[in-house]
PDB file of C-alpha atoms in Angstrom:
ATOM      1  CA  MET A   1      29.498 -29.883  68.478  1.00 39.00           C
ATOM      2  CA  ARG A   2      27.979 -31.442  65.345  1.00 39.00           C
ATOM      3  CA  ARG A   3      29.511 -30.165  62.117  1.00 42.00           C
ATOM      4  CA  PRO A   4      27.224 -29.408  59.112  1.00 42.00           C
ATOM      5  CA  ALA A   5      27.101 -32.047  56.425  1.00 42.00           C
ATOM      6  CA  SER A   6      29.170 -31.424  53.288  1.00 42.00           C
ATOM      7  CA  LEU A   7      27.369 -29.685  50.396  1.00 38.00           C
ATOM      8  CA  LEU A   8      29.350 -31.508  47.730  1.00 38.00           C
ATOM      9  CA  PRO A   9      26.890 -34.409  47.251  1.00 42.00           C
ATOM     10  CA  VAL A  10      24.005 -31.935  46.922  1.00 37.00           C
ATOM     11  CA  LEU A  11      25.857 -29.807  44.365  1.00 35.00           C
ATOM     12  CA  ALA A  12      26.869 -32.867  42.399  1.00 38.00           C
ATOM     13  CA  ALA A  13      23.271 -34.108  42.281  1.00 38.00           C
ATOM     14  CA  THR A  14      22.056 -30.686  41.184  1.00 37.00           C
ATOM     15  CA  ALA A  15      24.669 -30.499  38.419  1.00 36.00           C
ATOM     16  CA  LEU A  16      23.714 -33.978  37.257  1.00 33.00           C
ATOM     17  CA  LEU A  17      20.033 -32.974  37.119  1.00 33.00           C
ATOM     18  CA  LEU A  18      20.785 -29.816  35.117  1.00 31.00           C
ATOM     19  CA  THR A  19      22.946 -31.775  32.711  1.00 35.00           C
ATOM     20  CA  ALA A  20      20.143 -34.248  32.175  1.00 35.00           C
ATOM     21  CA  CYS A  21      17.645 -31.435  31.471  1.00 38.00           C
ATOM     22  CA  GLY A  22      20.056 -29.597  29.158  1.00 37.00           C
ATOM     23  CA  THR A  23      19.228 -26.690  26.789  1.00 35.00           C
ATOM     24  CA  GLU A  24      16.938 -27.408  23.858  1.00 35.00           C
ATOM     25  CA  HIS A  25      18.571 -26.696  20.489  1.00 36.00           C
ATOM     26  CA  THR A  26      16.578 -26.392  17.307  1.00 34.00           C
ATOM     27  CA  GLY A  27      17.630 -28.965  14.781  1.00 38.00           C
ATOM     28  CA  PRO A  28      16.147 -30.895  11.882  1.00 40.00           C
ATOM     29  CA  ALA A  29      12.827 -32.451  12.798  1.00 40.00           C
ATOM     30  CA  SER A  30      12.856 -36.216  12.947  1.00 39.00           C
ATOM     31  CA  ALA A  31      10.794 -38.050  10.384  1.00 40.00           C
ATOM     32  CA  GLY A  32       7.188 -38.325  11.412  1.00 40.00           C
ATOM     33  CA  SER A  33       7.645 -36.102  14.444  1.00 40.00           C
ATOM     34  CA  GLY A  34       5.374 -33.391  13.018  1.00 42.00           C
ATOM     35  CA  ALA A  35       7.656 -30.656  14.362  1.00 44.00           C
ATOM     36  CA  ALA A  36       8.127 -27.651  12.115  1.00 47.00           C
ATOM     37  CA  GLU A  37      11.598 -26.893  10.807  1.00 57.00           C
ATOM     38  CA  ARG A  38      13.113 -23.465  11.206  1.00 74.00           C
ATOM     39  CA  PRO A  39      12.560 -21.089   8.275  1.00 82.00           C
ATOM     40  CA  THR A  40      15.515 -20.226   6.083  1.00 90.00           C
ATOM     41  CA  ARG A  41      16.588 -16.654   5.453  1.00 91.00           C
ATOM     42  CA  THR A  42      18.404 -15.897   2.218  1.00 92.00           C
ATOM     43  CA  GLN A  43      20.209 -12.670   1.372  1.00 91.00           C
ATOM     44  CA  VAL A  44      18.996 -11.101  -1.873  1.00 90.00           C
ATOM     45  CA  ASP A  45      21.237  -9.162  -4.227  1.00 85.00           C
ATOM     46  CA  ASP A  46      18.544  -7.017  -5.833  1.00 84.00           C
ATOM     47  CA  PRO A  47      19.182  -3.658  -7.556  1.00 89.00           C
ATOM     48  CA  GLY A  48      15.560  -2.780  -6.838  1.00 92.00           C
ATOM     49  CA  GLU A  49      13.542   0.005  -8.380  1.00 95.00           C
ATOM     50  CA  ASP A  50      13.385   3.740  -7.658  1.00 95.00           C
ATOM     51  CA  GLY A  51      15.294   3.422  -4.395  1.00 97.00           C
ATOM     52  CA  VAL A  52      13.394   0.369  -3.097  1.00 98.00           C
ATOM     53  CA  ARG A  53      15.077  -3.030  -2.947  1.00 97.00           C
ATOM     54  CA  ILE A  54      14.609  -6.391  -1.254  1.00 98.00           C
ATOM     55  CA  THR A  55      17.538  -7.385   0.963  1.00 97.00           C
ATOM     56  CA  SER A  56      16.479 -10.840   2.192  1.00 97.00           C
ATOM     57  CA  LEU A  57      13.762 -13.444   1.816  1.00 97.00           C
ATOM     58  CA  THR A  58      12.565 -15.769   4.574  1.00 96.00           C
ATOM     59  CA  LEU A  59      10.899 -19.023   3.536  1.00 94.00           C
ATOM     60  CA  PRO A  60       9.535 -21.952   5.566  1.00 89.00           C
ATOM     61  CA  SER A  61      11.694 -25.046   5.218  1.00 77.00           C
ATOM     62  CA  VAL A  62       8.706 -27.010   3.984  1.00 60.00           C
ATOM     63  CA  SER A  63       6.140 -25.435   1.687  1.00 48.00           C
ATOM     64  CA  PRO A  64       2.792 -25.013   3.448  1.00 47.00           C
ATOM     65  CA  SER A  65       0.319 -27.669   2.423  1.00 44.00           C
ATOM     66  CA  PRO A  66      -3.103 -26.712   1.059  1.00 43.00           C
ATOM     67  CA  THR A  67      -4.620 -27.804   4.356  1.00 42.00           C
ATOM     68  CA  ARG A  68      -2.242 -25.678   6.369  1.00 43.00           C
ATOM     69  CA  SER A  69      -2.556 -22.604   4.163  1.00 41.00           C
ATOM     70  CA  THR A  70      -6.313 -22.512   4.564  1.00 43.00           C
ATOM     71  CA  SER A  71      -6.357 -23.245   8.277  1.00 45.00           C
ATOM     72  CA  VAL A  72      -7.060 -20.631  10.910  1.00 48.00           C
ATOM     73  CA  SER A  73      -5.492 -19.910  14.224  1.00 47.00           C
ATOM     74  CA  ALA A  74      -7.282 -20.302  17.530  1.00 48.00           C
ATOM     75  CA  GLY A  75      -8.355 -16.672  17.262  1.00 50.00           C
ATOM     76  CA  GLY A  76     -10.042 -17.228  13.909  1.00 49.00           C
ATOM     77  CA  ILE A  77      -7.309 -15.402  11.958  1.00 50.00           C
ATOM     78  CA  PRO A  78      -6.153 -17.013   8.678  1.00 52.00           C
ATOM     79  CA  ALA A  79      -2.832 -18.825   9.076  1.00 70.00           C
ATOM     80  CA  ASP A  80       0.229 -16.985   7.775  1.00 86.00           C
ATOM     81  CA  SER A  81       2.378 -18.732   5.166  1.00 90.00           C
ATOM     82  CA  GLY A  82       5.566 -17.735   6.970  1.00 92.00           C
ATOM     83  CA  VAL A  83       6.971 -16.125   3.812  1.00 95.00           C
ATOM     84  CA  LEU A  84       8.332 -12.615   4.286  1.00 96.00           C
ATOM     85  CA  ALA A  85      10.718 -10.216   2.557  1.00 97.00           C
ATOM     86  CA  THR A  86      12.941  -7.610   4.182  1.00 97.00           C
ATOM     87  CA  TYR A  87      13.300  -4.394   2.221  1.00 98.00           C
ATOM     88  CA  GLU A  88      14.877  -0.975   2.384  1.00 98.00           C
ATOM     89  CA  VAL A  89      13.759   2.345   0.936  1.00 98.00           C
ATOM     90  CA  THR A  90      16.388   4.997   0.166  1.00 98.00           C
ATOM     91  CA  ASN A  91      15.390   8.522  -0.789  1.00 98.00           C
ATOM     92  CA  ASN A  92      17.956   9.776  -3.288  1.00 95.00           C
ATOM     93  CA  GLY A  93      15.979  12.962  -3.982  1.00 93.00           C
ATOM     94  CA  THR A  94      15.934  16.402  -2.428  1.00 95.00           C
ATOM     95  CA  GLU A  95      12.503  16.427  -0.728  1.00 95.00           C
ATOM     96  CA  ARG A  96      10.664  14.246   1.766  1.00 97.00           C
ATOM     97  CA  LEU A  97       8.696  11.517   0.013  1.00 97.00           C
ATOM     98  CA  THR A  98       6.043   8.939   0.777  1.00 98.00           C
ATOM     99  CA  TYR A  99       6.457   5.640  -1.081  1.00 98.00           C
ATOM    100  CA  SER A 100       3.695   3.254  -2.149  1.00 96.00           C
ATOM    101  CA  VAL A 101       5.296  -0.079  -3.053  1.00 97.00           C
ATOM    102  CA  VAL A 102       3.892  -3.258  -4.602  1.00 97.00           C
ATOM    103  CA  PHE A 103       5.934  -6.388  -3.904  1.00 97.00           C
ATOM    104  CA  THR A 104       5.383  -9.636  -5.787  1.00 97.00           C
ATOM    105  CA  PHE A 105       6.188 -13.103  -4.430  1.00 97.00           C
ATOM    106  CA  LEU A 106       7.114 -15.578  -7.176  1.00 96.00           C
ATOM    107  CA  GLY A 107       7.262 -19.325  -7.690  1.00 95.00           C
ATOM    108  CA  SER A 108      10.194 -21.267  -9.121  1.00 91.00           C
ATOM    109  CA  ASP A 109       8.852 -20.753 -12.654  1.00 93.00           C
ATOM    110  CA  GLY A 110       8.904 -16.974 -12.227  1.00 93.00           C
ATOM    111  CA  GLY A 111       5.123 -16.706 -12.090  1.00 95.00           C
ATOM    112  CA  ALA A 112       3.484 -14.429  -9.544  1.00 96.00           C
ATOM    113  CA  VAL A 113       1.983 -16.228  -6.537  1.00 96.00           C
ATOM    114  CA  ILE A 114       0.691 -13.191  -4.627  1.00 96.00           C
ATOM    115  CA  ASN A 115       1.220  -9.413  -4.517  1.00 97.00           C
ATOM    116  CA  GLN A 116       1.348  -7.296  -1.387  1.00 97.00           C
ATOM    117  CA  SER A 117       1.408  -3.507  -1.013  1.00 96.00           C
ATOM    118  CA  THR A 118       2.852  -1.275   1.664  1.00 97.00           C
ATOM    119  CA  THR A 119       3.241   2.455   2.265  1.00 96.00           C
ATOM    120  CA  VAL A 120       6.453   3.926   3.658  1.00 98.00           C
ATOM    121  CA  ARG A 121       5.807   7.464   4.838  1.00 97.00           C
ATOM    122  CA  ASP A 122       7.904  10.577   5.230  1.00 97.00           C
ATOM    123  CA  VAL A 123      11.352   9.416   4.103  1.00 98.00           C
ATOM    124  CA  GLY A 124      13.760  12.344   4.225  1.00 98.00           C
ATOM    125  CA  PRO A 125      16.375  13.141   1.571  1.00 98.00           C
ATOM    126  CA  GLY A 126      19.365  10.818   1.872  1.00 97.00           C
ATOM    127  CA  LYS A 127      17.590   8.653   4.456  1.00 98.00           C
ATOM    128  CA  THR A 128      17.013   4.889   4.379  1.00 98.00           C
ATOM    129  CA  VAL A 129      14.053   3.171   6.021  1.00 98.00           C
ATOM    130  CA  ARG A 130      13.890  -0.610   6.488  1.00 98.00           C
ATOM    131  CA  GLY A 131      10.911  -2.887   6.969  1.00 98.00           C
ATOM    132  CA  THR A 132       9.347  -6.255   6.205  1.00 97.00           C
ATOM    133  CA  VAL A 133       6.400  -7.325   4.087  1.00 97.00           C
ATOM    134  CA  ARG A 134       4.625 -10.663   4.551  1.00 97.00           C
ATOM    135  CA  ALA A 135       3.140 -12.742   1.781  1.00 96.00           C
ATOM    136  CA  GLY A 136       0.318 -13.629   4.189  1.00 94.00           C
ATOM    137  CA  GLU A 137      -2.129 -16.441   3.547  1.00 93.00           C
ATOM    138  CA  LEU A 138      -1.566 -18.172   0.203  1.00 92.00           C
ATOM    139  CA  PRO A 139      -4.221 -19.726  -2.039  1.00 86.00           C
ATOM    140  CA  PRO A 140      -4.734 -23.456  -1.418  1.00 85.00           C
ATOM    141  CA  ASP A 141      -3.231 -24.442  -4.779  1.00 89.00           C
ATOM    142  CA  ALA A 142      -0.362 -21.923  -4.686  1.00 90.00           C
ATOM    143  CA  PRO A 143       3.081 -23.180  -5.741  1.00 93.00           C
ATOM    144  CA  ARG A 144       5.984 -22.851  -3.326  1.00 92.00           C
ATOM    145  CA  VAL A 145       7.313 -19.288  -3.129  1.00 94.00           C
ATOM    146  CA  THR A 146      11.018 -19.141  -4.013  1.00 94.00           C
ATOM    147  CA  GLN A 147      11.698 -15.470  -4.764  1.00 95.00           C
ATOM    148  CA  ALA A 148      10.357 -11.925  -4.437  1.00 96.00           C
ATOM    149  CA  LYS A 149      10.911  -8.623  -6.194  1.00 95.00           C
ATOM    150  CA  VAL A 150       9.782  -5.000  -6.276  1.00 97.00           C
ATOM    151  CA  LEU A 151       6.962  -4.748  -8.808  1.00 96.00           C
ATOM    152  CA  GLU A 152       5.968  -1.081  -8.668  1.00 95.00           C
ATOM    153  CA  VAL A 153       7.028   2.066  -6.809  1.00 96.00           C
ATOM    154  CA  THR A 154       4.988   5.265  -6.617  1.00 96.00           C
ATOM    155  CA  THR A 155       6.250   8.361  -4.811  1.00 96.00           C
ATOM    156  CA  VAL A 156       4.524  11.611  -3.859  1.00 97.00           C
ATOM    157  CA  PRO A 157       5.645  14.557  -1.728  1.00 97.00           C
ATOM    158  CA  ALA A 158       5.257  13.558   1.910  1.00 97.00           C
ATOM    159  CA  GLY A 159       3.238  16.681   2.690  1.00 96.00           C
ATOM    160  CA  GLU A 160       0.720  15.855  -0.070  1.00 97.00           C
ATOM    161  CA  ALA A 161       0.334  12.118   0.535  1.00 97.00           C
ATOM    162  CA  PRO A 162      -3.197  10.861   1.300  1.00 96.00           C
ATOM    163  CA  ALA A 163      -3.697  10.478   5.039  1.00 95.00           C
ATOM    164  CA  GLU A 164      -3.202   7.083   6.576  1.00 91.00           C
ATOM    165  CA  PRO A 165      -6.513   5.262   7.111  1.00 85.00           C
ATOM    166  CA  GLY A 166      -7.976   6.050  10.501  1.00 89.00           C
ATOM    167  CA  THR A 167      -6.047   9.308  10.859  1.00 95.00           C
ATOM    168  CA  CYS A 168      -7.134  12.901  10.268  1.00 96.00           C
ATOM    169  CA  PRO A 169      -4.868  15.610   8.806  1.00 95.00           C
ATOM    170  CA  ALA A 170      -4.486  18.949  10.551  1.00 93.00           C
ATOM    171  CA  SER A 171      -6.826  20.442   7.935  1.00 94.00           C
ATOM    172  CA  GLY A 172      -9.648  18.194   9.167  1.00 96.00           C
ATOM    173  CA  ILE A 173     -10.245  17.051   5.580  1.00 96.00           C
ATOM    174  CA  ARG A 174      -9.223  13.685   4.176  1.00 97.00           C
ATOM    175  CA  ILE A 175      -9.130  13.080   0.391  1.00 97.00           C
ATOM    176  CA  SER A 176      -8.682   9.641  -1.178  1.00 96.00           C
ATOM    177  CA  ALA A 177      -9.151   7.848  -4.495  1.00 96.00           C
ATOM    178  CA  ASP A 178     -10.528   4.353  -5.049  1.00 93.00           C
ATOM    179  CA  LYS A 179      -9.052   1.687  -7.338  1.00 87.00           C
ATOM    180  CA  GLY A 180     -11.375   2.640 -10.184  1.00 86.00           C
ATOM    181  CA  ASP A 181     -13.736   0.753 -12.461  1.00 82.00           C
ATOM    182  CA  ALA A 182     -13.310  -0.130 -16.121  1.00 74.00           C
ATOM    183  CA  ALA A 183     -15.834  -1.400 -18.659  1.00 70.00           C
ATOM    184  CA  MET A 184     -15.656  -1.408 -22.477  1.00 64.00           C
ATOM    185  CA  GLY A 185     -12.919   1.214 -22.532  1.00 73.00           C
ATOM    186  CA  LEU A 186     -14.713   3.543 -20.103  1.00 88.00           C
ATOM    187  CA  ARG A 187     -12.794   4.365 -16.955  1.00 91.00           C
ATOM    188  CA  VAL A 188     -14.091   5.835 -13.697  1.00 92.00           C
ATOM    189  CA  VAL A 189     -12.067   6.634 -10.566  1.00 95.00           C
ATOM    190  CA  GLY A 190     -13.928   7.826  -7.499  1.00 95.00           C
ATOM    191  CA  LEU A 191     -12.718  10.651  -5.278  1.00 97.00           C
ATOM    192  CA  ARG A 192     -13.847  10.871  -1.670  1.00 97.00           C
ATOM    193  CA  LEU A 193     -13.762  13.847   0.683  1.00 97.00           C
ATOM    194  CA  ASP A 194     -14.216  13.078   4.386  1.00 97.00           C
ATOM    195  CA  ASN A 195     -14.791  15.758   7.012  1.00 97.00           C
ATOM    196  CA  CYS A 196     -12.858  14.116   9.835  1.00 97.00           C
ATOM    197  CA  GLY A 197     -12.441  17.383  11.730  1.00 96.00           C
ATOM    198  CA  LYS A 198     -14.565  19.116  14.334  1.00 97.00           C
ATOM    199  CA  ARG A 199     -16.078  21.909  12.207  1.00 97.00           C
ATOM    200  CA  ASP A 200     -18.438  22.097   9.264  1.00 98.00           C
ATOM    201  CA  TYR A 201     -16.749  22.201   5.856  1.00 98.00           C
ATOM    202  CA  THR A 202     -18.333  23.647   2.730  1.00 97.00           C
ATOM    203  CA  VAL A 203     -17.430  22.837  -0.868  1.00 96.00           C
ATOM    204  CA  GLY A 204     -19.133  23.941  -4.049  1.00 88.00           C
ATOM    205  CA  GLY A 205     -18.651  22.903  -7.635  1.00 92.00           C
ATOM    206  CA  TYR A 206     -15.853  20.650  -8.800  1.00 96.00           C
ATOM    207  CA  PRO A 207     -12.614  19.484  -7.221  1.00 97.00           C
ATOM    208  CA  LEU A 208      -9.601  21.339  -8.615  1.00 97.00           C
ATOM    209  CA  LEU A 209      -7.100  19.097 -10.400  1.00 98.00           C
ATOM    210  CA  GLU A 210      -3.520  19.143 -11.638  1.00 98.00           C
ATOM    211  CA  LEU A 211      -2.333  16.233 -13.776  1.00 98.00           C
ATOM    212  CA  LEU A 212       1.237  15.140 -13.009  1.00 97.00           C
ATOM    213  CA  ASP A 213       3.758  12.793 -14.625  1.00 96.00           C
ATOM    214  CA  ASP A 214       6.186  10.374 -12.925  1.00 93.00           C
ATOM    215  CA  ASP A 215       8.459  13.264 -11.993  1.00 92.00           C
ATOM    216  CA  LEU A 216       5.483  15.207 -10.565  1.00 94.00           C
ATOM    217  CA  ASP A 217       5.704  17.731 -13.388  1.00 96.00           C
ATOM    218  CA  PRO A 218       2.497  19.028 -15.039  1.00 97.00           C
ATOM    219  CA  VAL A 219       1.055  17.034 -17.940  1.00 96.00           C
ATOM    220  CA  ASP A 220       0.006  19.370 -20.747  1.00 93.00           C
ATOM    221  CA  GLY A 221      -2.448  18.879 -23.582  1.00 92.00           C
ATOM    222  CA  ILE A 222      -5.314  17.323 -21.568  1.00 95.00           C
ATOM    223  CA  GLU A 223      -8.655  19.154 -21.418  1.00 96.00           C
ATOM    224  CA  ILE A 224     -10.297  18.860 -18.003  1.00 96.00           C
ATOM    225  CA  LEU A 225     -14.065  19.024 -18.519  1.00 95.00           C
ATOM    226  CA  ASP A 226     -16.792  19.947 -16.037  1.00 93.00           C
ATOM    227  CA  GLY A 227     -19.016  16.862 -15.894  1.00 91.00           C
ATOM    228  CA  SER A 228     -18.885  13.588 -17.806  1.00 87.00           C
ATOM    229  CA  GLY A 229     -21.449  14.309 -20.550  1.00 85.00           C
ATOM    230  CA  ASP A 230     -18.780  14.799 -23.221  1.00 87.00           C
ATOM    231  CA  ILE A 231     -17.184  11.475 -22.250  1.00 89.00           C
ATOM    232  CA  THR A 232     -20.226   9.229 -21.877  1.00 80.00           C
ATOM    233  CA  THR A 233     -23.985   9.385 -21.457  1.00 68.00           C
ATOM    234  CA  GLY A 234     -24.077   6.016 -19.769  1.00 63.00           C
ATOM    235  CA  ALA A 235     -23.755   7.535 -16.305  1.00 57.00           C
ATOM    236  CA  GLY A 236     -26.902   9.603 -16.765  1.00 58.00           C
ATOM    237  CA  PRO A 237     -27.172  13.398 -16.941  1.00 64.00           C
ATOM    238  CA  ASP A 238     -24.661  15.479 -15.039  1.00 74.00           C
ATOM    239  CA  GLU A 239     -25.915  16.886 -11.766  1.00 80.00           C
ATOM    240  CA  PRO A 240     -25.425  20.648 -11.549  1.00 87.00           C
ATOM    241  CA  PRO A 241     -22.782  21.745  -9.050  1.00 91.00           C
ATOM    242  CA  ARG A 242     -24.140  23.179  -5.828  1.00 92.00           C
ATOM    243  CA  PRO A 243     -22.694  24.208  -2.449  1.00 94.00           C
ATOM    244  CA  ILE A 244     -22.464  21.348   0.041  1.00 95.00           C
ATOM    245  CA  THR A 245     -21.854  21.710   3.744  1.00 97.00           C
ATOM    246  CA  LEU A 246     -20.377  18.657   5.427  1.00 97.00           C
ATOM    247  CA  GLU A 247     -20.824  18.269   9.145  1.00 97.00           C
ATOM    248  CA  PRO A 248     -18.112  16.389  11.067  1.00 97.00           C
ATOM    249  CA  GLY A 249     -18.302  12.749  10.025  1.00 96.00           C
ATOM    250  CA  GLU A 250     -19.986  13.456   6.681  1.00 97.00           C
ATOM    251  CA  SER A 251     -18.456  12.860   3.248  1.00 97.00           C
ATOM    252  CA  ALA A 252     -18.731  13.961  -0.374  1.00 97.00           C
ATOM    253  CA  THR A 253     -17.811  12.114  -3.566  1.00 96.00           C
ATOM    254  CA  SER A 254     -16.730  13.062  -7.051  1.00 95.00           C
ATOM    255  CA  GLY A 255     -15.420  11.073 -10.001  1.00 93.00           C
ATOM    256  CA  LEU A 256     -12.870  11.165 -12.804  1.00 95.00           C
ATOM    257  CA  VAL A 257     -14.275   9.798 -16.074  1.00 94.00           C
ATOM    258  CA  TRP A 258     -12.407   9.086 -19.310  1.00 94.00           C
ATOM    259  CA  ARG A 259     -11.964   6.678 -22.194  1.00 91.00           C
ATOM    260  CA  ASN A 260      -8.651   5.030 -22.961  1.00 88.00           C
ATOM    261  CA  THR A 261      -9.232   4.998 -26.720  1.00 85.00           C
ATOM    262  CA  THR A 262      -5.981   4.990 -28.695  1.00 85.00           C
ATOM    263  CA  GLU A 263      -6.048   6.245 -32.271  1.00 82.00           C
ATOM    264  CA  ALA A 264      -3.673   8.608 -34.078  1.00 78.00           C
ATOM    265  CA  GLY A 265      -1.005  10.192 -31.927  1.00 82.00           C
ATOM    266  CA  THR A 266       0.801   9.235 -28.741  1.00 89.00           C
ATOM    267  CA  ALA A 267      -1.122   7.722 -25.838  1.00 91.00           C
ATOM    268  CA  VAL A 268      -0.952   9.741 -22.613  1.00 94.00           C
ATOM    269  CA  ASN A 269      -0.658   8.183 -19.170  1.00 94.00           C
ATOM    270  CA  VAL A 270      -1.076  10.286 -16.042  1.00 96.00           C
ATOM    271  CA  PRO A 271       0.181   8.528 -12.899  1.00 96.00           C
ATOM    272  CA  HIS A 272      -0.664  11.284 -10.401  1.00 97.00           C
ATOM    273  CA  VAL A 273      -3.442  13.800  -9.823  1.00 98.00           C
ATOM    274  CA  ARG A 274      -3.028  16.672  -7.376  1.00 98.00           C
ATOM    275  CA  VAL A 275      -6.473  17.356  -5.882  1.00 98.00           C
ATOM    276  CA  ARG A 276      -7.774  20.375  -3.982  1.00 98.00           C
ATOM    277  CA  ALA A 277     -11.246  20.156  -2.483  1.00 97.00           C
ATOM    278  CA  LYS A 278     -11.739  23.831  -3.384  1.00 96.00           C
ATOM    279  CA  ALA A 279      -9.692  26.933  -4.070  1.00 95.00           C
ATOM    280  CA  GLY A 280      -7.207  27.571  -1.276  1.00 95.00           C
ATOM    281  CA  ALA A 281      -7.474  24.048   0.188  1.00 96.00           C
ATOM    282  CA  ASP A 282      -4.385  21.979   0.957  1.00 95.00           C
ATOM    283  CA  PRO A 283      -3.400  19.754  -1.994  1.00 97.00           C
ATOM    284  CA  VAL A 284      -3.478  15.971  -1.824  1.00 98.00           C
ATOM    285  CA  THR A 285      -1.719  13.942  -4.520  1.00 98.00           C
ATOM    286  CA  VAL A 286      -3.381  10.617  -5.381  1.00 97.00           C
ATOM    287  CA  SER A 287      -2.006   8.075  -7.849  1.00 96.00           C
ATOM    288  CA  PRO A 288      -4.851   6.568  -9.937  1.00 94.00           C
ATOM    289  CA  HIS A 289      -2.658   5.970 -13.039  1.00 94.00           C
ATOM    290  CA  LEU A 290      -4.991   7.420 -15.686  1.00 95.00           C
ATOM    291  CA  ASP A 291      -4.531   5.745 -19.088  1.00 93.00           C
ATOM    292  CA  LEU A 292      -6.063   8.525 -21.153  1.00 94.00           C
ATOM    293  CA  GLY A 293      -5.130   7.072 -24.541  1.00 91.00           C
ATOM    294  CA  THR A 294      -5.164   9.710 -27.285  1.00 92.00           C
ATOM    295  CA  THR A 295      -8.522  11.235 -26.321  1.00 90.00           C
ATOM    296  CA  GLY A 296      -7.018  14.298 -24.631  1.00 93.00           C
ATOM    297  CA  LYS A 297     -10.034  14.618 -22.301  1.00 94.00           C
ATOM    298  CA  LEU A 298     -10.828  13.982 -18.656  1.00 96.00           C
ATOM    299  CA  GLY A 299     -14.289  14.575 -17.194  1.00 95.00           C
ATOM    300  CA  VAL A 300     -14.761  15.589 -13.556  1.00 95.00           C
ATOM    301  CA  GLU A 301     -18.041  15.165 -11.706  1.00 94.00           C
ATOM    302  CA  PRO A 302     -19.108  17.782  -9.129  1.00 95.00           C
ATOM    303  CA  TRP A 303     -18.952  17.090  -5.404  1.00 96.00           C
ATOM    304  CA  ALA A 304     -22.101  15.398  -4.116  1.00 95.00           C
ATOM    305  CA  LYS A 305     -22.905  14.529  -0.525  1.00 95.00           C
ATOM    306  CA  ALA A 306     -22.391  10.829   0.160  1.00 93.00           C
ATOM    307  CA  GLU A 307     -25.020   8.794   1.929  1.00 84.00           C
ATOM    308  CA  ARG A 308     -24.176   7.862   5.472  1.00 73.00           C
TER     309      ARG A 308
END
């Protein structure tokens, strides 16, 4: 009877083939190879600000060139610089908070290269939440990013934070504030009320406001005026308040108007405004950072239906 051939030569050949193929290890790219080097991740010893700190910074080994920073991927999306920071948010308070954080990415000279913002929602007392923020696409002439830090932290009660874009609160009403407009000392911040629910919603008159400081305590000594006529006539005559019914999908707008004139006395800054669409409505706390100067006045425009 014929005995089967030995498997040793086959196994030896297979082992030799696998050894020749090997496992690819990432190492320094050879000169002129065009291969990208691995990014470097550096631990950051940062005390942070108001419970937010950066823990590490990841940088590409070679600074993106102007050509690369303005290129786009195959999908038409701007190329990412590869720069990112890892952060952690720790709530040292006694209530659930939502954090709005501005991070700044800096060059070797300490100058800001680009700022990025993120919102960390519903952080419970004593809890820590971790995440990453990307620098994104950099300007073509941007210097190499070498560091990052926390630039600004704003906190509001989690239950009063403006709804995340694209979501609808249980109330069916979404309130938000824009970034504002400033010209010759006149300031205007727009308020927007969206009926994102399934029922009609009626408002009449002016939004109800509470001015709050950094600790979310009331700011006293500011007169809240109906209309903007006592602040400026440049916006035209005040429209009289009237009831407005918003069908699902419709919106209304209002505005906060003031001057930041500073004369005798102490200038007043109001970081937060607690807004109610009408009496009895759920409050929403926005953070427009009102620099009211020493004027002591804030004008509020009535709700008006927004054009579709």
